[in-house]
Structures are given as structure tokens and as C-alpha cells.
Coordinates of C-alpha atoms and ligand atoms in Angstrom, one line a residue:
M569 CA -0.2 0.4 -0.1
S570 CA 1.1 3.4 -0.6
T571 CA 3.5 4.8 2.3
L572 CA 4.1 8.8 0.6
C573 CA 0.8 10.1 2.9
W574 CA 3.3 10.7 5.9
I575 CA 1.5 13.1 7.9
G576 CA 3.5 15.9 9.9
R577 CA 5.8 15.1 13.1
R578 CA 5.7 13.0 15.1
A579 CA 4.6 13.4 18.3
P580 CA 6.4 11.7 21.5
Y581 CA 6.3 8.9 22.2
V582 CA 4.6 7.9 25.5
P583 CA 4.1 4.6 26.3
T584 CA 1.6 3.4 28.5
S585 CA 1.1 -0.5 29.5
I586 CA -2.5 -1.7 28.7
D587 CA -2.0 -3.9 32.0
R588 CA -1.9 -0.6 33.7
V589 CA -5.4 0.4 32.3
A590 CA -8.5 -0.7 34.0
L591 CA -9.1 -3.0 30.8
S592 CA -7.7 -6.1 31.0
E593 CA -6.4 -7.8 27.6
F594 CA -8.3 -10.8 28.1
D595 CA -11.5 -8.1 28.9
L596 CA -10.6 -5.8 25.8
I597 CA -10.1 -9.2 23.6
D598 CA -13.4 -10.4 24.2
R599 CA -15.6 -7.9 24.6
Y600 CA -13.7 -6.0 21.4
F601 CA -12.7 -9.1 19.4
R602 CA -14.7 -11.8 20.5
G603 CA -18.1 -12.4 17.1
C604 CA -15.9 -9.6 15.8
G605 CA -17.1 -10.4 11.5
A606 CA -18.9 -12.8 10.5
R607 CA -19.7 -16.6 11.7
R608 CA -18.6 -18.9 9.9
T609 CA -19.3 -22.8 10.4
D610 CA -15.4 -23.7 8.4
V611 CA -13.8 -22.2 12.3
R612 CA -13.5 -25.2 14.4
V613 CA -11.6 -22.5 17.1
G614 CA -11.2 -19.4 16.8
V615 CA -9.6 -16.4 19.0
G616 CA -9.4 -18.1 22.4
D617 CA -6.9 -21.1 22.5
D618 CA -3.1 -20.6 21.5
A619 CA -4.1 -21.2 17.4
A620 CA -7.3 -20.8 15.2
I621 CA -8.1 -23.8 13.7
L622 CA -9.4 -23.9 10.1
D623 CA -11.4 -26.2 7.5
C624 CA -10.0 -25.0 4.3
P625 CA -12.4 -26.3 1.9
A626 CA -11.8 -30.0 -0.8
G627 CA -9.8 -29.3 -4.2
A628 CA -9.5 -25.4 -3.2
E629 CA -6.0 -23.7 -2.0
L630 CA -5.1 -21.2 0.8
V631 CA -4.3 -17.4 -0.4
A632 CA -2.2 -15.1 2.3
A633 CA -1.8 -11.3 2.3
V634 CA -1.1 -9.6 5.8
D635 CA -0.6 -5.1 5.7
T636 CA 0.6 -3.5 8.3
L637 CA -1.2 0.2 8.5
V638 CA 1.2 2.4 10.6
D639 CA -0.2 5.6 12.7
G640 CA 0.4 8.7 10.8
V641 CA 2.1 6.7 7.8
H642 CA -1.2 4.7 6.8
F643 CA -3.9 7.2 7.9
P644 CA -3.6 10.3 9.2
R645 CA -3.2 10.4 12.8
G646 CA -7.0 10.9 15.0
S647 CA -8.4 9.5 11.3
P648 CA -12.2 7.9 12.7
P649 CA -11.4 4.3 14.4
A650 CA -14.4 3.2 12.2
S651 CA -12.1 3.8 9.1
I652 CA -8.8 2.0 10.6
G653 CA -10.5 -0.4 11.4
H654 CA -12.1 -1.0 7.4
R655 CA -9.3 -0.1 5.9
A656 CA -7.0 -2.5 8.1
L657 CA -8.8 -5.4 6.8
A658 CA -9.7 -3.6 3.4
V659 CA -6.5 -3.3 2.3
N660 CA -6.3 -7.3 2.8
L661 CA -9.5 -8.0 1.7
S662 CA -7.9 -6.0 -1.8
D663 CA -5.5 -8.3 -1.9
L664 CA -6.9 -11.4 -1.9
A665 CA -9.4 -9.0 -4.3
A666 CA -6.8 -9.6 -7.2
M667 CA -5.9 -12.7 -7.3
G668 CA -9.3 -14.1 -7.4
A669 CA -9.4 -15.7 -3.9
R670 CA -12.1 -15.5 -2.3
P671 CA -11.6 -14.3 1.6
A672 CA -13.0 -16.4 5.0
W673 CA -10.2 -15.8 7.4
A674 CA -8.3 -12.8 9.4
L675 CA -6.1 -12.2 11.9
L676 CA -5.2 -9.6 13.6
A677 CA -2.6 -8.3 15.7
L678 CA -2.9 -4.1 17.1
T679 CA -0.7 -1.9 18.9
L680 CA -2.4 0.3 20.7
P681 CA -1.0 2.9 23.1
Q682 CA -3.8 2.9 25.2
A683 CA -7.3 1.0 26.0
D684 CA -9.2 3.8 25.1
E685 CA -13.4 1.8 25.4
A686 CA -14.4 4.6 23.0
W687 CA -11.8 4.3 20.4
L688 CA -11.6 0.3 20.4
S689 CA -15.2 0.2 20.1
E690 CA -15.6 1.9 16.9
F691 CA -12.6 0.5 15.5
A692 CA -14.1 -3.1 15.8
A693 CA -16.7 -2.2 15.1
G694 CA -16.0 -0.5 12.1
M695 CA -13.6 -4.0 10.8
S696 CA -16.4 -5.7 11.8
A697 CA -19.3 -4.6 9.3
L698 CA -16.6 -4.8 6.9
A699 CA -15.8 -8.1 7.8
R700 CA -19.4 -9.4 8.3
A701 CA -20.5 -7.9 4.3
H702 CA -17.4 -10.4 3.0
E703 CA -18.4 -13.4 4.7
V704 CA -14.3 -12.7 7.1
A705 CA -14.1 -14.6 10.9
L706 CA -12.1 -12.5 13.0
V707 CA -10.4 -15.7 14.6
G708 CA -7.2 -14.5 16.2
G709 CA -4.9 -12.0 17.2
D710 CA -2.4 -10.1 19.3
T711 CA -2.8 -7.7 21.4
T712 CA 0.3 -5.7 22.4
S713 CA 1.1 -1.9 23.9
G714 CA 3.2 0.8 22.0
P715 CA 2.6 3.3 19.2
L716 CA -0.8 2.3 17.0
C717 CA 0.2 0.1 14.5
V718 CA -2.2 -2.1 13.3
T719 CA -1.5 -5.3 11.3
V720 CA -4.3 -8.2 9.4
Q721 CA -3.8 -11.2 7.9
L722 CA -6.8 -12.1 5.5
L723 CA -6.5 -16.7 4.3
G724 CA -8.4 -16.7 2.0
Y725 CA -9.1 -19.6 -0.9
A726 CA -9.3 -20.3 -4.7
P727 CA -10.0 -23.3 -6.6
R728 CA -7.3 -25.0 -7.3
A729 CA -4.0 -23.5 -9.6
S730 CA -7.2 -20.8 -10.4
A731 CA -5.6 -18.1 -8.5
L732 CA -5.1 -14.5 -10.8
L733 CA -1.5 -13.2 -10.9
R734 CA 0.7 -10.0 -12.1
S735 CA 2.1 -12.5 -13.9
G736 CA 0.1 -13.9 -17.1
G737 CA -0.3 -11.0 -19.1
R738 CA 1.3 -11.0 -22.6
A739 CA 2.4 -8.2 -25.4
G740 CA -1.2 -7.6 -27.0
D741 CA -3.2 -7.8 -23.6
A742 CA -6.5 -5.7 -23.4
V743 CA -5.8 -3.7 -20.0
F744 CA -8.6 -2.4 -17.6
V745 CA -9.3 -0.8 -13.9
S746 CA -11.6 -0.8 -12.6
G747 CA -14.1 2.4 -10.6
T748 CA -12.2 5.5 -10.8
P749 CA -9.1 5.9 -9.7
G750 CA -7.6 8.8 -7.9
D751 CA -10.2 10.2 -5.4
A752 CA -9.0 8.4 -2.9
A753 CA -5.5 10.7 -3.0
A754 CA -7.8 13.8 -3.1
G755 CA -9.9 12.1 -0.5
L756 CA -6.4 12.4 1.7
A757 CA -5.4 15.2 1.0
I758 CA -9.0 16.6 1.7
E759 CA -8.4 15.3 4.9
Q760 CA -5.0 16.9 5.4
G761 CA -6.0 20.5 4.3
R762 CA -4.3 20.3 1.8
L763 CA -7.6 20.5 -0.7
P764 CA -9.6 22.8 0.0
G765 CA -12.1 24.3 -1.4
A766 CA -13.2 21.2 -3.1
G767 CA -16.8 22.1 -2.6
E768 CA -19.8 19.7 -2.5
A769 CA -17.5 16.8 -3.6
A770 CA -15.5 16.8 -0.4
A771 CA -17.6 14.1 1.4
Y772 CA -17.7 11.7 -1.8
L773 CA -14.2 11.6 -1.5
R774 CA -13.3 11.5 1.9
E775 CA -15.1 8.6 2.0
R776 CA -13.3 7.0 -1.0
F777 CA -9.8 7.5 1.3
L778 CA -11.9 6.3 4.5
Y779 CA -14.0 3.6 3.6
P780 CA -12.8 1.8 0.3
A781 CA -15.0 -1.0 -1.7
P782 CA -12.4 -4.0 -2.5
R783 CA -13.8 -5.3 -5.5
L784 CA -13.7 -8.3 -4.2
A785 CA -17.2 -9.5 -6.5
L786 CA -15.2 -8.9 -9.7
G787 CA -12.1 -10.3 -8.8
E788 CA -13.4 -13.9 -8.2
C789 CA -15.8 -13.5 -11.4
L790 CA -12.2 -12.3 -13.6
R791 CA -10.9 -16.0 -12.6
R792 CA -12.5 -16.4 -16.2
H793 CA -11.7 -13.6 -18.5
A794 CA -8.3 -12.1 -17.1
S795 CA -4.6 -13.2 -18.2
A796 CA -2.9 -11.2 -14.6
C797 CA -4.5 -8.7 -12.2
I798 CA -2.9 -6.4 -9.8
D799 CA -4.7 -4.4 -6.9
V800 CA -3.9 -0.6 -7.6
S801 CA -2.4 0.1 -4.1
D802 CA 0.0 2.6 -5.1
G803 CA -1.4 4.3 -7.9
L804 CA -3.2 3.3 -11.3
L805 CA 0.8 4.1 -13.7
G806 CA 3.1 2.5 -11.5
D807 CA 0.6 -0.7 -11.3
A808 CA 0.3 -1.5 -14.2
S809 CA 3.8 -1.6 -15.0
K810 CA 3.9 -3.6 -11.8
L811 CA 1.7 -5.7 -14.0
A812 CA 3.4 -5.4 -17.3
R813 CA 6.2 -6.0 -15.5
A814 CA 6.3 -8.9 -13.4
S815 CA 4.4 -10.5 -17.2
G816 CA 7.2 -9.1 -19.1
C817 CA 6.4 -6.8 -21.2
G818 CA 5.7 -3.3 -20.6
V819 CA 2.2 -1.3 -21.6
E820 CA 0.7 1.4 -23.1
I821 CA -2.0 3.7 -21.3
T822 CA -4.6 5.7 -23.6
Y823 CA -4.7 9.3 -21.2
D824 CA -7.8 10.0 -22.3
G825 CA -8.9 6.5 -21.3
I826 CA -8.8 6.5 -17.7
P827 CA -12.2 7.1 -15.6
V828 CA -12.2 9.8 -13.9
S829 CA -15.0 10.1 -11.1
D830 CA -17.9 13.7 -11.9
A831 CA -16.8 14.5 -7.9
L832 CA -12.9 13.8 -8.2
V833 CA -13.1 16.4 -11.8
R834 CA -15.4 19.1 -9.6
A835 CA -12.7 18.8 -7.0
V836 CA -9.8 19.4 -8.4
G837 CA -10.4 19.9 -13.0
E838 CA -9.7 17.4 -15.6
E839 CA -6.0 17.5 -15.6
R840 CA -5.5 17.3 -11.6
A841 CA -8.2 14.9 -12.3
R842 CA -6.4 12.2 -14.4
E843 CA -2.8 12.9 -13.1
L844 CA -4.2 11.8 -9.7
A845 CA -6.0 9.2 -11.5
L846 CA -2.7 7.9 -12.3
T847 CA -0.4 8.6 -9.6
G848 CA -2.5 9.3 -5.9
G849 CA -3.2 5.8 -3.8
D850 CA -4.9 4.0 -1.6
D851 CA -7.9 3.6 -4.3
Y852 CA -8.0 -0.4 -3.6
E853 CA -9.4 -0.7 -7.6
L854 CA -7.8 -3.6 -9.6
C855 CA -6.1 -3.2 -12.8
F856 CA -6.1 -7.0 -15.3
S857 CA -5.5 -7.5 -18.4
V858 CA -7.3 -9.8 -20.7
R859 CA -6.4 -11.1 -23.9
P860 CA -7.9 -10.0 -27.1
T861 CA -9.5 -13.0 -28.1
H862 CA -11.6 -13.1 -25.0
V863 CA -11.9 -9.1 -24.8
A864 CA -15.9 -10.1 -26.7
R865 CA -16.6 -12.6 -23.8
L866 CA -15.7 -10.2 -21.0
L867 CA -17.8 -7.2 -21.8
S868 CA -20.2 -9.6 -23.2
E869 CA -20.6 -11.6 -19.4
L870 CA -19.1 -8.8 -17.1
P871 CA -21.4 -5.6 -18.6
P872 CA -19.2 -2.8 -17.9
E873 CA -21.6 -0.4 -17.2
R874 CA -22.6 -3.0 -14.2
W875 CA -18.9 -4.7 -13.2
S876 CA -17.9 -1.0 -12.9
Y877 CA -14.3 -1.2 -15.4
T878 CA -13.0 0.8 -18.3
R879 CA -10.3 0.4 -20.2
I880 CA -7.2 1.9 -20.2
G881 CA -4.1 0.8 -22.4
T882 CA -2.7 -2.0 -24.2
L883 CA 0.5 -4.7 -23.0
R884 CA 2.7 -4.4 -25.7
E885 CA 6.7 -6.2 -25.9
T886 CA 8.6 -2.7 -25.0
P887 CA 9.4 -2.7 -21.5
G888 CA 8.1 0.3 -19.4
A889 CA 5.0 2.0 -19.3
D890 CA 3.8 5.0 -21.8
V891 CA 0.7 7.3 -21.6
L892 CA 0.1 8.2 -24.5
R893 CA -1.7 11.6 -25.4
A894 CA -3.1 12.1 -29.2
G895 CA 0.2 10.8 -29.8
A896 CA 2.1 12.0 -27.5
V897 CA 4.5 10.3 -24.8
M898 CA 3.8 12.3 -21.6
S899 CA 6.2 11.7 -19.0
F900 CA 5.7 10.3 -15.4
S901 CA 7.2 9.2 -12.8
H902 CA 6.1 6.3 -10.4
S903 CA 6.1 7.6 -7.3
G904 CA 4.3 11.0 -9.2
Y905 CA 3.8 13.2 -12.0
D906 CA 6.6 14.6 -13.5
H907 CA 6.4 16.2 -16.3
F908 CA 5.4 16.4 -19.9
T909 CA 7.9 15.3 -22.9
T910 CA 7.4 14.3 -26.4
P911 CA 8.8 12.0 -28.6
A912 CA 11.9 13.9 -30.2
Ligands
LIG1010 P1 -1.1 -16.0 23.6 O1 -0.4 -15.7 24.5 O2 -1.1 -17.7 23.6 O3 -0.3 -15.8 22.5 P2 -3.4 -14.0 23.3 O4 -3.8 -14.2 24.7 O5 -2.4 -13.3 23.2 O6 -2.3 -15.8 23.0 O7 -4.7 -14.4 23.1 C1 -5.7 -15.3 23.8 C2 -6.2 -15.5 22.9 O8 -7.2 -13.6 21.8 C3 -5.9 -16.2 21.3 O9 -7.0 -17.1 20.8 C4 -5.6 -14.8 20.1 O10 -5.6 -15.6 19.4 C5 -6.6 -13.9 20.5 N1 -6.4 -12.5 20.7 C6 -5.2 -11.7 21.0 N2 -5.4 -10.8 20.1 C7 -6.4 -10.4 19.3 C8 -7.0 -9.0 18.5 N3 -6.2 -8.0 19.1 N4 -7.9 -10.1 17.5 C9 -8.5 -11.4 17.7 N5 -7.9 -11.6 18.4 C10 -7.1 -12.1 19.7
LIG1011 MG1 -0.9 -18.8 23.4

């Protein structure tokens, strides 16, 4: 995930121990994390024993991901606790979506400066709501005291040898992206007070950063259609080029084809919207490639209006990533927008 959002200077950390506050570690786990998320019959042993015991379906492969969110690095200091709980799970759900896997079980390693019950209750509610929406059970974790840091490990499964990889693309494959990237980067800028005057669009854009909606249903359907897939967490251009590189190709992206939301265009204008769509982070959309011979079937079985995805380009033999606008190559750095160049 994007680590580019450093939020000012860190306040000095004053260590506190969970044991010193009224709520014991045991009570905290029992109150907020036992029963968090969905109930699943394949959880033979969940929160409460030394480890969880899970029943993986026959014929399936286990698919595992883990991601850490650090206070002030991956979310602004003082973010709504529900958003932190939501995002800690969402970033992992998005990784499983990119594999075409179905999520099932999560583990939560939580480091807290203090056992603040109001904070914990909102945090757990935010995580639980998203977990239930995707039928994920919280089956274990670890709770420690220290600077706020949230790690979620997510386990899921896919039918044997069917998961989507980054490496399956070939030159000539069509490249698509779901949703409207760039919204979350604008939402983060609004959260940080870097984008004043976003007007009515502000609420929508903030929501897109605080409560991203990972594309699990699309990911599972894409197992039948896509040659390669990656989730867009660090900016569309950078992630599309990661997919291309893993596939031994390069990628050409058509600037005018990049989907941007009306809200983003209203907030920052058309040019800046496309720039944010290419280089912003935290979208948790899917970028995927499809063989040219499979595109018609994709479009008819997963109508783009209903599934919300757009063709943005093509994989090519020449390495690297280019954005083309009216026949000219625009130059961007992967970590951010640089400057325009035109071919000699
Ligand atoms: P141990 O010392 O054996 O690791 P813990 O006291 O850390 O056990 O945890 C007790 C139980 O509570 C374990 O089942 C563990 O998985 C679970 N657990 C601990 N912290 C969390 C958490 N933040 N969320 C979910 N489950 C947790
Ligand atoms: Mg133990």
C-alpha cells in the first residue's frame, strides 16, 4: 500500500501499558474481538485458544496476505477509528480480490498506546461491518501496547491452480481498471487540509479514502477472463507497470481513456483528476489484462456499466510504461507526476 502520506511530525510517544488501565487484555479481546466479523462453520477453533483451526474446502488452495497500517504513515493521525478498522481489513481484502480468491479468515495484530474503550469499540465496529459484508471471521490475533499500529493477516481460498497472478499477461492483451482511481488520493488530501475548496465533492472523496470498497466479486469473476491482475494501491501507473513487468512486458495507457469520477473533476479539474488517477494511491481498485480474443466475452459476460471497469490500454513487448495523449508520450515518475515530454 502507499506509504507516501507522511503526516507532519510525530508527537513524542509516551508509553502506556494496557495492564495499567482498568480493562485487562483478556477483557479487551473478549469484549471487542471475539465475535468480530462473520460467523463461519469452517472455523473449528477461533479466538480464545493458542491458535485457530480452520477447515479449508477440498480442492481449494489457501491464499494468504498481510498488511500493516502505521499511525501517521498509512492513515492520518486522529483518523476515525472505524475507518482505521475498515481500512486495515480492506487493504488485505483488495489483495485477495486481485488474486481472484474468496476471503474467509482474518487475524489481527493490534498495538495500542492505551485501551481506550470508545476508540476500540468504533475500531472493532468498522472492521466487523466490512468483515461481515464479505463473510470474513476474525479467528485470532495479538494485542500489545505501544505506538498505534494495525496488522491484519487475511486467509482465503481459490480453486486449485485458478488464482490470478500478476505474471500471466502477454503483449497485445487489453488492460482495464475498475472504478474511478484518484478519488482516494484527493480524499486523503482533503483529510490533511491540503485540498481546500473541494466543495460538495469533499464528502464523497473523503469517504473514498476512509472507507474503500475492495472489488471481491469482480476479482472472483475475473478468474474466467483475466490473464493477469493486480490491485491498485500505490497509483494506477505504478501498479499497471508492476503487472506489465511481472508479465515480461511493458504497458501503454491512453490518457483520455482513464476513468475519473465527476466528483474528482469538480474538485480538482480534468487535468489534475487524470494525474491523480495515474499517480495517487489508496484506490483499492483492480487493474487487469485480458487476451484480445477474450475481450468480447468479458464485455458480454461482465457488462462494464454494471461491473464498473474501463479499458485503459494495452500490454506491449517494449518494457516500461507510457501514457499516450493525442499521439504524444507523457512522462510520469512512478511515485508522482513529473513533467510532460514529447517524442523527438
Ligand atoms: P497467546 O499468549 O497464547 O498468544 P493471547 O493472550 O495473545 O494468547 O491471545 C488469546 C487469544 O485471543 C488467542 O486466541 C488470540 O488469537 C486471540 N487474540 C489476541 N488478540 C486478539 C485481537 N486483537 N483480535 C483477535 N483475537 C485476538
Ligand atoms: Mg498461547
